[in-house]
Amino acid sequence: MKIYDIIAKKRDGFKLTKTEIEFVINKYTSNKIPDYQMSALLMAMYLKGLDDQEITDLTLAMAESGDMIDLSEIPGIKVDKHSTGGVGDKTTLIIAPIVAACGVSVAKMSGRGLGYTGGTIDKLESIPGFKTQISQEDFINIVNKIGACVVGQSGILAPADKKIYALRDVTATVESIGLIAASIMSKKIASGCDAILLDVKVGDGAFMKTYDDAVKLANKMVSIGKMVNRNVRAIITDMNQPLGNAIGNSLEVIEAIKTLKNQGPKDLTELCICLASNMIYLAKKQSLADCEKQVRDVLKSGKAFDKFIEIVKAQGGDESYIRDVSKFNKAKFSYNIIAERSGYISNINAQLCGAASMVLGAGRATKEDSIDYASGIILKAKTGDFVKKGDILAVLFTFEQEKINQAQDLVSSAISFLDTKPTKNKLIYNII
Ligand code: URA
């Protein structure tokens, strides 16, 4: 078998066999296919497309290119949740304790932030002492003891995807629905869960800019799940403005704690209730209404908050910060963004807010960059709100005063106004 022939076959619009796909993935992962040939193949895949069988074969080949995590020592159905990425998305911090408090195990591997999207692992590490690098044995023991554990990737999970994603990033081949579906699902399958809930974001702060593309991506991932015997559900949700009010690591942890105390922002609370209910539904097979009732009960009774404390303690974090959030370190400088006119907020561009938060020090431009946990943005108004000239729209936090001007320009340009009340986007568009 020759890589040249496989490239030519895809270039001419033919379907690749499982054996050809496995050949490409194995040889590329072991550095026996050079980047220039893999780039040509990825571009042919991007332009000619992949059918469902090819996407499934690609997913499995990438999943099996590294460690396949075995969670069989955790009894019951293990449900994972994956968000396709957004700004201010701290849902894992809230959902993991809610779902565990409802009796469903959450054994979750999460990532770090890169570019304008934040990562759950960075957020958790802003809690002093919190450990996210935990051995496989301890990970399983914690889940079995308290029902949830959230760690960074252990072992080598889908190394083929890691290598291919880095190449796609520099060869203009990221925005292919088939390649994105295979990339996400390969990591989820390798991480060992039985069922997967996908939060597919749509909007200006998401990979999928249109509803139709989000539905296509969701359908592809659900059908990959069927073909590999995983129960997969996808929820299409809005990312036309940041989720909640806080953007930035410890700022988001503080907002997550408020939400676990049932005092969080409306949009974040609504989305977390929906995602957690659907995760429990996948695991328990009870009616969705019953699952939602359980979620609301653990939020009201404080059991979800108590479970978060248990998780923090089990992973070495200092629980006193969770009980008293005023203990979190504060940024050295803060700056208010003031409304220059009265009117209704018609849009808050999530991508620009994410970029501003990164400038302030909350995110990384490259994997090697360090981050300031207390930097970021608190939005004081959201889409649909009426503000008067002179009101505070947002507060910026940073340790580097010289970053404020650039961040201020980004946030100011992210916020648009109308004289009349705009029709609000739905938060949850569809369940697939
Ligand atoms: N997230 C992924 O993990 N892979 C993609 O291709 C796009 C988003």
Short mmCIF file of C-alpha atoms and ligand atoms in Angstrom, two decimals:
data_model
loop_
_atom_site.label_atom_id
_atom_site.label_comp_id
_atom_site.label_asym_id
_atom_site.label_seq_id
_atom_site.Cartn_x
_atom_site.Cartn_y
_atom_site.Cartn_z
CA MET A 1 0.00 0.00 0.00
CA LYS A 2 1.34 3.45 -0.91
CA ILE A 3 0.34 6.79 0.60
CA TYR A 4 0.64 8.36 -2.89
CA ASP A 5 -2.14 6.05 -4.21
CA ILE A 6 -4.37 6.79 -1.20
CA ILE A 7 -3.99 10.56 -1.72
CA ALA A 8 -4.81 10.18 -5.44
CA LYS A 9 -7.84 7.98 -4.65
CA LYS A 10 -9.34 10.57 -2.28
CA ARG A 11 -8.39 13.44 -4.62
CA ASP A 12 -10.49 11.72 -7.32
CA GLY A 13 -13.45 11.45 -4.95
CA PHE A 14 -13.36 7.74 -4.12
CA LYS A 15 -14.16 6.19 -0.76
CA LEU A 16 -11.21 4.91 1.31
CA THR A 17 -11.32 1.45 2.88
CA LYS A 18 -10.84 0.72 6.59
CA THR A 19 -7.46 -0.86 5.79
CA GLU A 20 -6.30 2.25 3.92
CA ILE A 21 -7.43 4.55 6.74
CA GLU A 22 -5.70 2.39 9.38
CA PHE A 23 -2.54 2.33 7.23
CA VAL A 24 -2.47 6.15 7.04
CA ILE A 25 -3.12 6.67 10.76
CA ASN A 26 -0.58 4.08 11.93
CA LYS A 27 2.15 5.26 9.56
CA TYR A 28 1.56 8.95 10.24
CA THR A 29 1.56 8.44 14.03
CA SER A 30 4.87 6.57 13.79
CA ASN A 31 6.38 9.34 11.61
CA LYS A 32 6.56 7.13 8.50
CA ILE A 33 4.37 9.45 6.46
CA PRO A 34 5.73 13.01 6.16
CA ASP A 35 3.64 16.08 6.95
CA TYR A 36 3.51 17.18 3.29
CA GLN A 37 1.77 13.97 2.20
CA MET A 38 -0.58 13.95 5.20
CA SER A 39 -1.44 17.60 4.44
CA ALA A 40 -2.32 16.68 0.86
CA LEU A 41 -4.54 13.84 2.06
CA LEU A 42 -6.27 16.05 4.66
CA MET A 43 -6.98 18.67 1.99
CA ALA A 44 -8.40 15.96 -0.32
CA MET A 45 -10.60 14.75 2.58
CA TYR A 46 -11.64 18.34 3.29
CA LEU A 47 -12.59 19.00 -0.35
CA LYS A 48 -14.11 15.62 -1.31
CA GLY A 49 -15.65 14.77 2.07
CA LEU A 50 -15.86 11.51 4.00
CA ASP A 51 -18.92 9.26 4.29
CA ASP A 52 -20.18 7.91 7.63
CA GLN A 53 -18.21 4.65 7.32
CA GLU A 54 -14.96 6.49 6.53
CA ILE A 55 -15.54 8.89 9.47
CA THR A 56 -16.15 5.94 11.81
CA ASP A 57 -13.05 4.09 10.56
CA LEU A 58 -10.99 7.25 10.99
CA THR A 59 -12.40 7.79 14.51
CA LEU A 60 -11.55 4.27 15.64
CA ALA A 61 -8.10 4.27 14.05
CA MET A 62 -7.27 7.55 15.86
CA ALA A 63 -8.80 6.34 19.15
CA GLU A 64 -6.74 3.14 18.99
CA SER A 65 -3.51 4.99 18.15
CA GLY A 66 -2.78 5.37 21.91
CA ASP A 67 -4.06 4.24 25.31
CA MET A 68 -7.67 3.08 25.56
CA ILE A 69 -8.72 3.90 29.14
CA ASP A 70 -10.43 1.03 30.95
CA LEU A 71 -13.11 2.24 33.38
CA SER A 72 -14.63 -1.21 33.98
CA GLU A 73 -13.66 -1.06 37.69
CA ILE A 74 -16.25 1.69 38.11
CA PRO A 75 -19.67 0.05 38.37
CA GLY A 76 -22.63 1.32 36.34
CA ILE A 77 -22.83 3.41 33.22
CA LYS A 78 -20.17 6.11 32.98
CA VAL A 79 -21.31 9.22 31.15
CA ASP A 80 -18.94 11.79 29.71
CA LYS A 81 -19.79 15.29 28.53
CA HIS A 82 -17.98 17.22 25.86
CA SER A 83 -18.43 20.79 24.78
CA THR A 84 -17.22 21.78 21.32
CA GLY A 85 -15.75 24.88 22.95
CA GLY A 86 -16.90 28.31 23.92
CA VAL A 87 -16.22 31.37 26.04
CA GLY A 88 -17.16 31.41 29.72
CA ASP A 89 -18.08 27.71 29.54
CA LYS A 90 -17.56 26.47 33.09
CA THR A 91 -20.32 23.83 32.89
CA THR A 92 -18.11 20.83 33.79
CA LEU A 93 -17.36 22.37 37.21
CA ILE A 94 -21.08 22.53 37.93
CA ILE A 95 -22.35 19.43 36.17
CA ALA A 96 -19.82 16.93 37.58
CA PRO A 97 -20.94 17.48 41.22
CA ILE A 98 -24.64 17.69 40.26
CA VAL A 99 -24.55 14.41 38.34
CA ALA A 100 -22.49 12.67 41.05
CA ALA A 101 -24.91 13.96 43.73
CA CYS A 102 -27.69 12.29 41.71
CA GLY A 103 -25.85 8.95 41.94
CA VAL A 104 -24.24 8.76 38.47
CA SER A 105 -20.45 8.37 38.25
CA VAL A 106 -18.47 11.04 36.43
CA ALA A 107 -14.95 9.97 35.41
CA LYS A 108 -13.93 12.95 33.35
CA MET A 109 -10.81 13.88 31.47
CA SER A 110 -10.67 17.52 30.47
CA GLY A 111 -8.29 19.79 28.60
CA ARG A 112 -6.43 23.05 29.03
CA GLY A 113 -7.39 26.27 27.30
CA LEU A 114 -5.76 27.40 24.10
CA GLY A 115 -6.51 30.59 22.15
CA TYR A 116 -9.74 32.33 23.03
CA THR A 117 -11.44 29.33 24.68
CA GLY A 118 -10.73 28.42 28.29
CA GLY A 119 -10.04 24.93 29.64
CA THR A 120 -11.59 23.14 32.60
CA ILE A 121 -8.19 21.96 33.90
CA ASP A 122 -6.83 25.53 34.16
CA LYS A 123 -10.01 26.62 35.95
CA LEU A 124 -9.74 23.79 38.49
CA GLU A 125 -6.04 24.45 39.04
CA SER A 126 -6.89 28.00 40.11
CA ILE A 127 -8.15 26.39 43.35
CA PRO A 128 -5.01 26.25 45.54
CA GLY A 129 -3.70 22.69 45.90
CA PHE A 130 -6.13 21.16 43.37
CA LYS A 131 -4.39 18.29 41.54
CA THR A 132 -5.41 17.36 38.01
CA GLN A 133 -2.53 14.95 37.28
CA ILE A 134 -3.62 11.84 39.13
CA SER A 135 -2.68 8.18 38.55
CA GLN A 136 -5.23 5.97 36.83
CA GLU A 137 -5.62 3.97 40.06
CA ASP A 138 -6.32 7.04 42.23
CA PHE A 139 -8.66 8.41 39.56
CA ILE A 140 -10.79 5.26 39.67
CA ASN A 141 -10.64 5.10 43.50
CA ILE A 142 -11.88 8.70 43.82
CA VAL A 143 -14.76 8.09 41.39
CA ASN A 144 -15.73 4.92 43.27
CA LYS A 145 -15.53 6.69 46.64
CA ILE A 146 -17.24 10.01 45.95
CA GLY A 147 -18.79 9.64 42.48
CA ALA A 148 -16.69 12.12 40.49
CA CYS A 149 -13.15 13.06 39.55
CA VAL A 150 -11.97 15.51 36.87
CA VAL A 151 -8.41 15.11 35.63
CA GLY A 152 -6.15 16.18 32.78
CA GLN A 153 -5.46 13.56 30.16
CA SER A 154 -3.49 10.67 31.60
CA GLY A 155 -1.45 8.38 29.38
CA ILE A 156 -1.36 9.03 25.68
CA LEU A 157 -4.87 9.57 24.46
CA ALA A 158 -5.43 9.51 20.69
CA PRO A 159 -1.92 10.69 19.73
CA ALA A 160 -2.86 10.45 16.05
CA ASP A 161 -5.53 13.11 16.57
CA LYS A 162 -3.08 15.34 18.43
CA LYS A 163 -0.61 15.20 15.52
CA ILE A 164 -3.27 15.56 12.84
CA TYR A 165 -5.07 18.40 14.63
CA ALA A 166 -1.81 20.38 14.85
CA LEU A 167 -1.31 19.84 11.10
CA ARG A 168 -4.92 20.80 10.27
CA ASP A 169 -4.45 23.96 12.27
CA VAL A 170 -1.72 25.18 9.90
CA THR A 171 -3.09 23.78 6.61
CA ALA A 172 -6.58 25.34 6.63
CA THR A 173 -8.27 21.96 7.10
CA VAL A 174 -9.85 22.40 10.55
CA GLU A 175 -13.34 23.39 9.39
CA SER A 176 -14.39 20.02 7.99
CA ILE A 177 -17.39 18.51 9.76
CA GLY A 178 -16.17 14.93 9.16
CA LEU A 179 -12.67 15.66 10.46
CA ILE A 180 -13.98 17.55 13.51
CA ALA A 181 -16.44 14.73 14.33
CA ALA A 182 -13.70 12.08 14.07
CA SER A 183 -11.28 14.21 16.12
CA ILE A 184 -13.70 14.78 19.01
CA MET A 185 -15.13 11.27 19.05
CA SER A 186 -11.69 9.58 18.90
CA LYS A 187 -10.73 11.24 22.20
CA LYS A 188 -14.09 10.48 23.83
CA ILE A 189 -13.96 6.81 22.80
CA ALA A 190 -10.35 6.45 24.02
CA SER A 191 -11.31 7.94 27.39
CA GLY A 192 -13.47 4.93 28.15
CA CYS A 193 -17.03 6.13 28.83
CA ASP A 194 -20.14 4.16 27.91
CA ALA A 195 -22.31 7.14 27.03
CA ILE A 196 -21.44 10.61 25.81
CA LEU A 197 -23.37 13.86 26.00
CA LEU A 198 -22.20 16.44 23.46
CA ASP A 199 -22.78 20.15 23.88
CA VAL A 200 -22.48 21.39 20.29
CA LYS A 201 -22.10 25.16 20.38
CA VAL A 202 -23.33 27.40 17.59
CA GLY A 203 -22.66 31.10 17.10
CA ASP A 204 -19.91 33.64 16.65
CA GLY A 205 -17.89 32.24 19.58
CA ALA A 206 -18.08 28.63 18.34
CA PHE A 207 -16.49 26.48 15.62
CA MET A 208 -19.93 26.05 14.04
CA LYS A 209 -21.19 29.47 12.99
CA THR A 210 -24.59 28.32 11.67
CA TYR A 211 -27.35 26.17 13.11
CA ASP A 212 -27.37 23.89 10.03
CA ASP A 213 -23.65 23.14 10.39
CA ALA A 214 -24.07 22.46 14.13
CA VAL A 215 -26.87 19.99 13.37
CA LYS A 216 -24.71 18.28 10.71
CA LEU A 217 -21.81 17.95 13.18
CA ALA A 218 -24.14 16.67 15.93
CA ASN A 219 -25.71 14.09 13.58
CA LYS A 220 -22.28 12.86 12.47
CA MET A 221 -21.09 12.38 16.07
CA VAL A 222 -24.32 10.64 17.11
CA SER A 223 -24.04 8.28 14.14
CA ILE A 224 -20.36 7.51 14.92
CA GLY A 225 -21.54 6.68 18.46
CA LYS A 226 -24.15 4.23 17.08
CA MET A 227 -21.58 2.54 14.86
CA VAL A 228 -19.19 1.98 17.80
CA ASN A 229 -21.89 1.01 20.34
CA ARG A 230 -21.78 4.18 22.43
CA ASN A 231 -24.95 5.93 23.43
CA VAL A 232 -24.49 9.51 22.25
CA ARG A 233 -26.82 12.48 22.59
CA ALA A 234 -26.12 15.98 21.33
CA ILE A 235 -27.58 19.27 22.53
CA ILE A 236 -27.24 22.26 20.21
CA THR A 237 -26.69 25.37 22.34
CA ASP A 238 -26.06 29.07 21.75
CA MET A 239 -22.59 30.63 21.80
CA ASN A 240 -23.48 34.07 20.43
CA GLN A 241 -22.48 35.60 23.74
CA PRO A 242 -20.28 34.32 26.58
CA LEU A 243 -21.96 31.84 28.94
CA GLY A 244 -22.72 33.39 32.32
CA ASN A 245 -20.96 36.61 33.33
CA ALA A 246 -17.43 35.50 34.24
CA ILE A 247 -14.58 34.81 31.80
CA GLY A 248 -11.22 33.78 33.27
CA ASN A 249 -10.14 30.93 35.50
CA SER A 250 -10.75 31.71 39.19
CA LEU A 251 -13.50 34.19 38.20
CA GLU A 252 -15.29 31.26 36.55
CA VAL A 253 -14.72 28.97 39.56
CA ILE A 254 -16.37 31.61 41.78
CA GLU A 255 -19.33 31.80 39.36
CA ALA A 256 -19.56 27.99 39.30
CA ILE A 257 -19.70 27.96 43.12
CA LYS A 258 -22.53 30.51 43.06
CA THR A 259 -24.38 28.38 40.54
CA LEU A 260 -23.95 25.28 42.71
CA LYS A 261 -25.53 27.31 45.53
CA ASN A 262 -28.45 27.99 43.17
CA GLN A 263 -27.52 31.68 42.90
CA GLY A 264 -25.85 31.63 39.49
CA PRO A 265 -26.66 33.51 36.28
CA LYS A 266 -29.86 32.40 34.58
CA ASP A 267 -28.34 31.21 31.28
CA LEU A 268 -25.58 29.20 32.96
CA THR A 269 -28.00 27.62 35.43
CA GLU A 270 -30.49 26.72 32.68
CA LEU A 271 -27.80 25.12 30.51
CA CYS A 272 -26.28 23.16 33.42
CA ILE A 273 -29.71 21.82 34.44
CA CYS A 274 -30.33 20.71 30.84
CA LEU A 275 -26.90 19.06 30.39
CA ALA A 276 -26.90 17.36 33.80
CA SER A 277 -30.46 16.05 33.31
CA ASN A 278 -29.50 14.58 29.94
CA MET A 279 -26.37 12.94 31.37
CA ILE A 280 -28.45 11.31 34.10
CA TYR A 281 -31.02 10.29 31.48
CA LEU A 282 -28.28 8.51 29.47
CA ALA A 283 -27.14 6.64 32.60
CA LYS A 284 -30.37 5.88 34.42
CA LYS A 285 -32.87 5.52 31.56
CA GLN A 286 -35.54 7.30 33.63
CA SER A 287 -37.77 9.94 32.04
CA LEU A 288 -36.04 13.23 31.28
CA ALA A 289 -38.57 15.02 33.53
CA ASP A 290 -37.60 12.74 36.47
CA CYS A 291 -33.91 13.37 35.82
CA GLU A 292 -34.49 17.14 35.74
CA LYS A 293 -36.36 16.96 39.05
CA GLN A 294 -33.40 15.16 40.66
CA VAL A 295 -31.04 17.86 39.35
CA ARG A 296 -33.18 20.71 40.67
CA ASP A 297 -33.49 18.92 44.04
CA VAL A 298 -29.71 18.55 44.56
CA LEU A 299 -29.18 22.20 43.62
CA LYS A 300 -31.87 23.36 46.07
CA SER A 301 -30.87 21.07 48.93
CA GLY A 302 -27.16 22.02 48.74
CA LYS A 303 -26.15 18.43 47.94
CA ALA A 304 -24.53 19.51 44.65
CA PHE A 305 -22.46 22.16 46.45
CA ASP A 306 -21.46 19.62 49.15
CA LYS A 307 -20.39 17.20 46.41
CA PHE A 308 -18.18 19.90 44.89
CA ILE A 309 -16.46 20.33 48.28
CA GLU A 310 -15.91 16.55 48.39
CA ILE A 311 -14.36 16.61 44.90
CA VAL A 312 -12.07 19.52 45.79
CA LYS A 313 -10.93 17.76 48.99
CA ALA A 314 -10.39 14.41 47.25
CA GLN A 315 -8.23 16.09 44.60
CA GLY A 316 -6.08 17.93 47.14
CA GLY A 317 -7.69 21.37 46.83
CA ASP A 318 -8.16 23.79 49.72
CA GLU A 319 -11.88 23.63 50.50
CA SER A 320 -11.74 26.86 52.54
CA TYR A 321 -11.58 28.79 49.21
CA ILE A 322 -14.82 27.14 48.10
CA ARG A 323 -16.54 28.03 51.38
CA ASP A 324 -15.17 31.59 51.30
CA VAL A 325 -14.49 32.78 47.75
CA SER A 326 -13.09 36.10 49.00
CA LYS A 327 -9.90 34.11 49.70
CA PHE A 328 -9.11 33.77 45.97
CA ASN A 329 -6.19 35.94 44.84
CA LYS A 330 -7.30 39.18 43.15
CA ALA A 331 -5.84 40.79 40.05
CA LYS A 332 -3.68 43.84 40.67
CA PHE A 333 -5.56 46.15 38.29
CA SER A 334 -9.22 46.47 37.37
CA TYR A 335 -10.90 48.70 34.84
CA ASN A 336 -14.58 49.48 34.24
CA ILE A 337 -15.95 49.61 30.71
CA ILE A 338 -18.65 52.26 30.69
CA ALA A 339 -21.65 52.53 28.32
CA GLU A 340 -21.21 55.52 26.03
CA ARG A 341 -24.90 55.51 25.15
CA SER A 342 -28.21 54.27 26.48
CA GLY A 343 -29.95 51.39 24.75
CA TYR A 344 -30.52 47.64 24.61
CA ILE A 345 -27.54 45.35 24.25
CA SER A 346 -28.14 43.50 20.99
CA ASN A 347 -25.00 41.34 20.92
CA ILE A 348 -21.86 40.50 22.91
CA ASN A 349 -19.41 38.83 20.54
CA ALA A 350 -18.08 35.83 22.45
CA GLN A 351 -14.94 35.41 20.36
CA LEU A 352 -13.85 39.04 20.96
CA CYS A 353 -14.49 38.67 24.72
CA GLY A 354 -12.41 35.46 24.70
CA ALA A 355 -9.62 37.28 22.86
CA ALA A 356 -9.76 40.16 25.39
CA SER A 357 -9.59 37.73 28.30
CA MET A 358 -6.51 36.14 26.72
CA VAL A 359 -4.86 39.57 26.33
CA LEU A 360 -5.55 40.27 30.03
CA GLY A 361 -3.57 37.13 30.94
CA ALA A 362 -6.33 34.53 31.43
CA GLY A 363 -5.51 32.48 28.33
CA ARG A 364 -2.62 31.12 26.29
CA ALA A 365 -1.59 32.09 22.77
CA THR A 366 0.78 29.08 22.66
CA LYS A 367 0.80 25.87 24.70
CA GLU A 368 3.91 27.06 26.58
CA ASP A 369 2.40 30.35 27.83
CA SER A 370 1.60 30.70 31.52
CA ILE A 371 -1.70 32.15 32.72
CA ASP A 372 -2.84 34.46 35.51
CA TYR A 373 -5.73 32.75 37.27
CA ALA A 374 -7.34 35.95 38.57
CA SER A 375 -7.29 37.80 35.22
CA GLY A 376 -10.36 38.04 33.03
CA ILE A 377 -13.67 39.81 32.60
CA ILE A 378 -16.92 40.11 34.52
CA LEU A 379 -19.81 41.16 32.29
CA LYS A 380 -22.27 43.39 34.14
CA ALA A 381 -24.91 43.24 31.40
CA LYS A 382 -25.97 40.61 28.86
CA THR A 383 -27.76 40.58 25.52
CA GLY A 384 -31.29 41.96 25.83
CA ASP A 385 -30.52 44.12 28.90
CA PHE A 386 -31.25 47.85 28.86
CA VAL A 387 -28.34 50.02 29.99
CA LYS A 388 -28.09 53.75 30.60
CA LYS A 389 -25.22 55.94 29.41
CA GLY A 390 -22.56 55.78 32.16
CA ASP A 391 -23.53 52.29 33.42
CA ILE A 392 -20.75 49.74 33.87
CA LEU A 393 -20.89 47.16 31.05
CA ALA A 394 -17.94 45.02 32.12
CA VAL A 395 -14.98 44.97 34.51
CA LEU A 396 -11.55 43.91 33.27
CA PHE A 397 -9.01 42.29 35.63
CA THR A 398 -5.29 41.95 34.97
CA PHE A 399 -1.80 41.97 36.49
CA GLU A 400 -0.37 43.94 33.56
CA GLN A 401 -1.70 47.47 33.35
CA GLU A 402 -0.39 47.96 29.80
CA LYS A 403 -2.77 45.22 28.55
CA ILE A 404 -5.88 47.18 29.51
CA ASN A 405 -6.14 49.41 26.41
CA GLN A 406 -6.07 46.52 23.97
CA ALA A 407 -8.56 44.48 26.01
CA GLN A 408 -10.80 47.50 26.43
CA ASP A 409 -10.92 48.01 22.62
CA LEU A 410 -11.80 44.34 22.11
CA VAL A 411 -14.59 44.29 24.72
CA SER A 412 -16.00 47.64 23.60
CA SER A 413 -16.13 46.44 19.98
CA ALA A 414 -17.74 43.16 21.12
CA ILE A 415 -20.80 44.92 22.56
CA SER A 416 -23.46 46.29 20.17
CA PHE A 417 -26.56 48.32 20.97
CA LEU A 418 -30.07 48.82 19.60
CA ASP A 419 -32.75 51.37 20.48
CA THR A 420 -35.44 48.70 20.56
CA LYS A 421 -35.48 45.50 22.60
CA PRO A 422 -33.85 42.78 20.48
CA THR A 423 -35.37 39.32 20.11
CA LYS A 424 -33.26 37.07 22.30
CA ASN A 425 -31.55 33.96 20.86
CA LYS A 426 -32.69 30.72 22.39
CA LEU A 427 -30.07 29.15 24.69
CA ILE A 428 -30.94 25.55 23.87
CA TYR A 429 -31.89 24.99 20.23
CA ASN A 430 -32.34 21.27 19.86
CA ILE A 431 -31.57 17.79 21.21
CA ILE A 432 -30.36 15.15 18.77
N1 URA B 1 -12.13 20.17 18.76
C1 URA B 1 -11.46 19.03 18.53
O1 URA B 1 -11.14 18.30 19.46
N2 URA B 1 -11.16 18.70 17.27
C2 URA B 1 -11.50 19.45 16.20
O2 URA B 1 -11.20 19.09 15.07
C3 URA B 1 -12.20 20.66 16.45
C4 URA B 1 -12.50 20.97 17.74
#
